[in-house]
Amino acid sequence: MQAPIAAPPHHAVHYVNRVGWLRAAVLGANDGIVSTASLMTGIAASGASAQAILLSGVAALVAGAMSMAAGEYVSVSAQADTERADLAKEAKALRTQPHVEWVELRDIYVDRGLTPDLAGQVAQQLMAVDALGAHARDELGISDLATARPVQAALASAASFAAGAAPPVLAAALAPAALAVPAIVGICLACLALLGFIGARLGGARPPRSILRTLFWGALAIGVTAGAGHLFGAAF
């Protein structure tokens, strides 16, 4: 009798560990592309010179990168402060009333489907190994995968914004003055499509939907800003 063939080990690939930096990177790159290209096309639609268009792009790149870094650092730092405060409260509760904390953890596992006896055993064993870690993960929802990292978020946002803003600026610098706007819009849409594809691949999502989403909102932002530039340029 032939021996059964052992099934190959299952290695599932997950992407949730990329959420922290991927969100900041995609947001920064998308903002860099859309805001810089929109601003430059708006300035161009107002009748400004090629030099003014290029200058507006450079200013948008520098200011946007610094703004993204500062905004990410401040917001993620606020999240980190909240996490530290909650962990401090939980650590104090574990020292002063461990039984109450054990009951809380047991009830969490009961709500997830375990029997009270088994939930109590699981809570007891987890608390014996790392009580604060168990409560942080299962009661507060704080884990290593989702821990706030302000510096990482700030650097990722600044770098990705600058990377996204650079192509429209280069297009304005290299293209003839008469073709500056088509070059900016064209490179912007191409970069948005590429960003949608890369973001989807890194996150394990479907590229077509991501590409269409980034293209739609990017084109809308450019169109609205160009219309505003043309309107106010004609008025003044």
C-alpha positions as a printed Julia matrix, in Angstrom:
236×3 Matrix{Float64}:
   0.0    0.0     0.0
   1.4    3.34   -1.04
   2.1    5.73    1.78
   0.06   8.94    1.68
   1.87  11.91    0.26
   2.4   14.58    2.86
   0.84  17.9     1.98
   3.33  20.73    1.48
   3.53  23.21    4.34
   1.18  26.15    3.99
   2.86  29.52    4.06
   0.27  32.27    3.76
   1.61  35.67    2.78
   0.08  38.52    4.76
   0.5   42.24    4.24
  -0.86  43.77    7.46
   2.67  44.29    8.77
   3.15  46.85    5.99
   0.17  48.97    6.94
   2.08  51.5     9.05
   4.6   52.63    6.47
   2.58  51.73    3.35
  -0.28  54.07    4.28
   2.11  56.97    4.9
   4.1   56.27    1.74
   1.07  55.99   -0.56
  -0.55  59.06    0.97
   2.65  61.07    0.63
   3.33  60.06   -2.97
  -0.26  60.61   -4.05
  -0.36  64.0    -2.36
   2.98  64.95   -3.9
   1.85  64.09   -7.41
  -1.65  65.53   -7.22
  -1.03  68.7    -5.22
   2.11  69.69   -7.11
   0.72  68.98  -10.57
  -2.59  70.64   -9.68
  -0.87  73.76   -8.37
   1.36  74.01  -11.43
  -1.51  73.57  -13.87
  -3.57  76.09  -11.92
  -0.74  78.61  -12.12
  -0.32  77.83  -15.82
  -4.04  78.28  -16.48
  -3.88  81.74  -14.94
  -1.51  82.81  -17.72
   1.71  82.79  -15.66
   5.12  82.45  -17.26
   7.04  79.19  -17.55
   9.44  80.41  -14.87
   6.56  81.07  -12.45
   5.13  77.62  -13.14
   8.46  75.95  -12.4
   9.0   78.06   -9.29
   5.57  77.13   -7.99
   6.41  73.46   -8.47
   9.7   73.69   -6.59
   8.04  75.59   -3.75
   5.24  73.02   -3.61
   7.75  70.16   -3.44
   9.76  71.63   -0.55
   6.82  72.99    1.43
   4.72  69.88    0.89
   7.46  67.47    1.97
   8.1   69.43    5.15
   4.39  69.79    5.85
   3.78  66.06    5.39
   6.68  65.19    7.68
   5.54  67.59   10.38
   1.9   66.54   10.1
   2.66  62.83   10.26
   5.05  63.25   13.16
   2.61  65.33   15.21
  -0.42  63.13   14.51
   1.36  59.81   15.04
   3.05  61.19   18.17
  -0.39  62.0    19.55
  -1.4   58.4    18.85
   1.76  57.15   20.56
   1.05  59.34   23.62
  -2.44  57.88   23.87
  -1.08  54.34   23.62
   1.5   54.98   26.34
  -1.13  56.49   28.63
  -3.45  53.52   28.16
  -0.61  51.06   28.76
   0.35  52.89   31.95
  -3.24  52.65   33.21
  -3.35  48.97   32.33
  -0.04  48.28   34.08
  -1.31  49.98   37.23
  -4.55  47.99   37.13
  -2.59  44.76   36.77
  -0.55  45.62   39.85
  -3.49  46.7    42.02
  -6.31  44.41   40.9
  -4.97  41.44   38.92
  -8.08  39.32   39.46
 -10.34  41.96   37.93
  -8.01  42.18   34.94
  -8.06  38.39   34.61
 -11.86  38.45   34.56
 -11.8   41.14   31.84
  -9.45  39.08   29.68
 -11.44  35.9    30.27
 -14.67  37.62   29.26
 -13.03  38.87   26.06
 -12.2   35.29   25.07
 -15.68  34.13   26.03
 -17.13  36.77   23.7
 -14.91  35.36   20.96
 -16.36  31.89   21.35
 -14.4   30.05   24.05
 -16.11  28.34   26.96
 -15.72  30.14   30.31
 -13.43  27.41   31.68
 -11.15  27.39   28.65
 -11.19  31.2    28.41
 -10.13  31.41   32.05
  -7.26  29.0    31.46
  -6.09  30.88   28.38
  -6.25  34.22   30.2
  -4.35  32.8    33.17
  -1.59  31.31   31.04
  -1.18  34.4    28.87
  -1.04  36.66   31.92
   1.57  34.4    33.49
   3.83  34.95   30.48
   3.13  38.62   29.63
   0.12  40.11   31.37
   0.53  43.63   29.97
   1.15  42.35   26.45
  -1.97  40.17   26.57
  -4.17  43.03   27.74
  -2.59  45.49   25.32
  -3.27  43.18   22.4
  -6.69  41.79   23.27
  -8.25  44.52   25.42
  -6.74  47.71   23.98
  -6.01  46.53   20.44
  -2.35  47.6    20.6
   0.15  45.31   18.9
   3.61  45.52   17.41
   2.09  45.61   13.92
   0.01  48.71   14.67
   2.26  50.51   17.14
   2.63  54.2    16.37
   6.1   55.1    15.04
   6.25  58.89   14.54
   9.75  59.15   13.05
   9.15  56.32   10.59
   5.85  57.84    9.48
   7.36  61.32    9.12
  10.32  60.15    7.03
   8.15  57.94    4.84
   5.7   60.76    4.2
   8.36  63.37    3.41
  10.34  61.08    1.12
   7.28  59.79   -0.7
   5.86  63.3    -1.16
   9.14  64.53   -2.63
   9.3   61.47   -4.91
   5.75  62.12   -6.09
   6.26  65.86   -6.59
   9.54  65.51   -8.47
   8.18  64.23  -11.85
   5.8   67.2   -12.49
   8.6   69.61  -11.56
  11.04  67.86  -13.88
   8.45  67.87  -16.64
   8.06  71.64  -16.33
  11.82  72.11  -16.26
  12.58  69.95  -19.31
   9.57  70.42  -21.58
   9.29  73.37  -23.97
   7.2   76.22  -22.58
   4.35  75.55  -25.02
   4.14  71.92  -23.94
   4.64  72.44  -20.2
   1.01  71.88  -19.2
   0.46  68.73  -21.32
   3.76  67.37  -20.04
   2.84  68.04  -16.41
  -0.61  66.49  -16.77
   0.7   63.52  -18.74
   3.48  62.67  -16.31
   1.1   63.17  -13.39
  -1.45  60.68  -14.74
   1.29  58.19  -15.59
   2.75  58.44  -12.09
  -0.7   58.07  -10.52
  -1.33  54.91  -12.51
   2.06  53.55  -11.46
   1.4   54.49   -7.84
  -1.96  52.73   -7.89
  -0.34  49.61   -9.31
   2.58  49.58   -6.84
   0.36  50.32   -3.85
  -1.99  47.5    -4.78
   0.84  45.03   -5.31
   2.53  45.89   -2.01
  -0.77  45.62   -0.17
  -1.94  42.44   -1.88
  -4.95  44.17   -3.49
  -6.23  44.18   -7.07
  -4.31  46.72   -9.22
  -7.1   47.76  -11.67
  -9.35  49.17   -8.95
  -6.47  50.96   -7.25
  -5.27  52.44  -10.56
  -8.72  53.72  -11.5
  -9.22  55.21   -8.05
  -5.97  57.17   -8.09
  -6.48  58.32  -11.68
 -10.03  59.53  -11.06
  -9.27  61.64   -8.0
  -6.01  62.94   -9.43
  -7.61  64.02  -12.7
 -10.49  65.62  -10.79
  -8.1   67.62   -8.59
  -6.09  68.82  -11.59
  -9.22  69.78  -13.52
 -10.78  71.73  -10.66
  -7.53  73.57   -9.86
  -6.92  74.41  -13.51
 -10.47  75.77  -13.75
  -9.93  77.92  -10.66
  -6.64  79.21  -12.04
  -8.22  80.11  -15.36
 -11.16  81.83  -13.65
  -9.1   83.96  -11.31
  -6.43  84.6   -13.93
  -9.07  86.06  -16.22
 -10.52  88.12  -13.36
  -7.19  89.7   -12.44
